């Protein structure tokens, strides 16, 4: 029996962390993530977890201590947002390169400057090629579910990669929803006992981790890392199907919403998927064949699967909550368009950059994108490959 | 780590981990070399300056005499060739591009 509770996204993720009961959490506060580690530190203080909580002086140190703890053989976690993630940058790559199965909730927030604390995806999108698995969440329920599944994915022997679990700052992190959590024992049983690989604290089997790695072998180790990311895809699906048996909640690499017979579709990540579903329902009621694809797993990127799911659609809009500043379009757009390159007579594809710095996005905004798509589907002509949705012109 | 010569990316421990303690001697560093020292026996006076100065113990000596160079470890720094006095100003070690040796 699952337990129905009212929780904010931050509370839900802190609860997942309590149930995971990691050996070490090293963290530093940053809005809008602060509550996660604040709530978790109260669990530590009240003896609800066995975790060694390391209070550090910065995010660079938070990730460094987490890498150190994971190398020692501890199940290790941290959490951050925006500039905190940016400050961790060097060690974020090291965590992945050292193949340490760290789990880190990231509450999406705009990366400064100018200073802004509200939601967009510029923080985690910047880290998309850092070698971390990235799971995006639409709501608090998904953030909780992704957080519980994350250790199993990270620690799988064929993967051994760190995992970011993201949720949209304030929109999800600070909004209360009714959701379901599992019993503590069920979570502990699901994630299982952690058996670290080559732990430094195993003094009977001394090892060196992270040595200098020059021209003769570095390429091979990076090739292994690339393979681990490929291996992650089936592992994510296996873990999801086991989780579905436990909870009844099904997860894939992405969610398709009324996409089967859709003529026009949008691709979206995070909380805007909920907004888009409302728009799809309203359009469907008027007979418009609108659909949606919500990416859950952005890294590894499910290119073939997305191409397959979108190949019948006439026109696709990719919604990016961050800009690449590459003078082309957003990061999700670039990947989705590349995935569709090999599809014969594939859909026309356009990009919408929206919601920057927490700019509100409503079903009406999403419907303007669908209206543009309907026109493209009818004429076969793309007038605006990139639209800044909700900008003051 | 000792790794078979024909090992590929699937055969080596992940992330460059060294799983065998005290194994530095098995890690051959000769691949770092651009120039290699080549010995000219007729100029050698067996002073063994090369043996003393080589930072990688790559000069092999037998019965107090120069025996050869262990190219599995020689990094090609050229210290031996610089220090070699040779016979009447003619050096017994000269540095040659590895692929031309
Ligand atoms: S070149 Fe350097 S490493 Fe090689 S034998 Fe001479 S001194 Fe030793
Ligand atoms: S330093 Fe030169 S002369 Fe002396 S032993 Fe070495 S090679 Fe021979």
XYZ file of N, CA, C and O and ligand atoms in Angstrom, chain B residues 39 43-51 59 66 80 83-87 91-93, ligand 2:
92
model
N 73.265 3.655 -28.931
C 74.611 3.432 -28.406
C 75.600 3.173 -29.546
O 75.288 2.433 -30.490
N 82.757 4.114 -29.262
C 83.064 5.341 -28.527
C 82.872 5.187 -27.018
O 83.101 6.126 -26.276
N 82.419 4.036 -26.546
C 82.046 3.860 -25.136
C 83.266 3.501 -24.293
O 84.020 2.600 -24.621
N 83.433 4.257 -23.176
C 84.554 3.989 -22.266
C 84.076 3.315 -20.973
O 84.824 3.187 -20.009
N 82.770 2.926 -20.972
C 82.190 2.263 -19.798
C 82.335 3.062 -18.494
O 82.507 2.482 -17.427
N 82.213 4.369 -18.601
C 82.260 5.205 -17.396
C 80.981 5.087 -16.574
O 80.944 5.407 -15.403
N 79.901 4.669 -17.242
C 78.574 4.486 -16.633
C 77.929 5.783 -16.106
O 77.057 5.741 -15.261
N 78.408 6.929 -16.639
C 77.707 8.181 -16.330
C 76.227 8.060 -16.738
O 75.324 8.536 -16.049
N 76.000 7.436 -17.856
C 74.623 7.284 -18.358
C 73.768 6.528 -17.344
O 72.630 6.895 -17.070
N 74.335 5.502 -16.768
C 73.615 4.671 -15.785
C 73.284 5.487 -14.539
O 72.195 5.405 -13.987
N 69.173 2.337 -18.334
C 70.477 1.873 -18.814
C 70.794 0.542 -18.126
O 70.775 0.443 -16.896
N 78.560 -1.241 -19.690
C 77.333 -0.874 -20.405
C 76.833 -2.080 -21.193
O 77.574 -2.714 -21.938
N 71.215 11.042 -20.730
C 72.363 10.143 -20.902
C 73.278 10.637 -22.024
O 74.502 10.689 -21.870
N 75.194 13.753 -20.929
C 76.249 13.504 -19.947
C 77.376 12.623 -20.473
O 78.487 12.635 -19.944
N 77.110 11.819 -21.490
C 78.101 10.862 -22.004
C 79.376 11.594 -22.467
O 79.311 12.455 -23.344
N 80.544 11.297 -21.879
C 81.786 11.941 -22.333
C 82.287 11.320 -23.633
O 82.929 11.993 -24.449
N 82.043 10.013 -23.828
C 82.509 9.303 -25.024
C 84.027 9.244 -25.078
O 84.728 9.554 -24.110
N 84.522 8.845 -26.218
C 85.974 8.687 -26.380
C 86.517 9.847 -27.213
O 86.049 10.081 -28.322
N 80.901 11.181 -28.764
C 79.916 10.603 -27.844
C 79.546 9.176 -28.229
O 79.485 8.825 -29.407
N 79.267 8.375 -27.163
C 78.849 6.989 -27.372
C 77.333 6.841 -27.334
O 76.818 5.749 -27.500
N 76.623 7.969 -27.091
C 75.156 7.942 -27.139
C 74.700 9.110 -27.983
O 75.160 10.238 -27.775
S 78.087 7.547 -20.536
Fe 78.684 7.094 -22.634
S 80.745 6.372 -22.460
Fe 79.882 6.283 -20.421
S 79.066 4.226 -20.276
Fe 77.422 5.476 -20.967
S 77.531 5.296 -23.160
Fe 79.452 4.559 -22.444
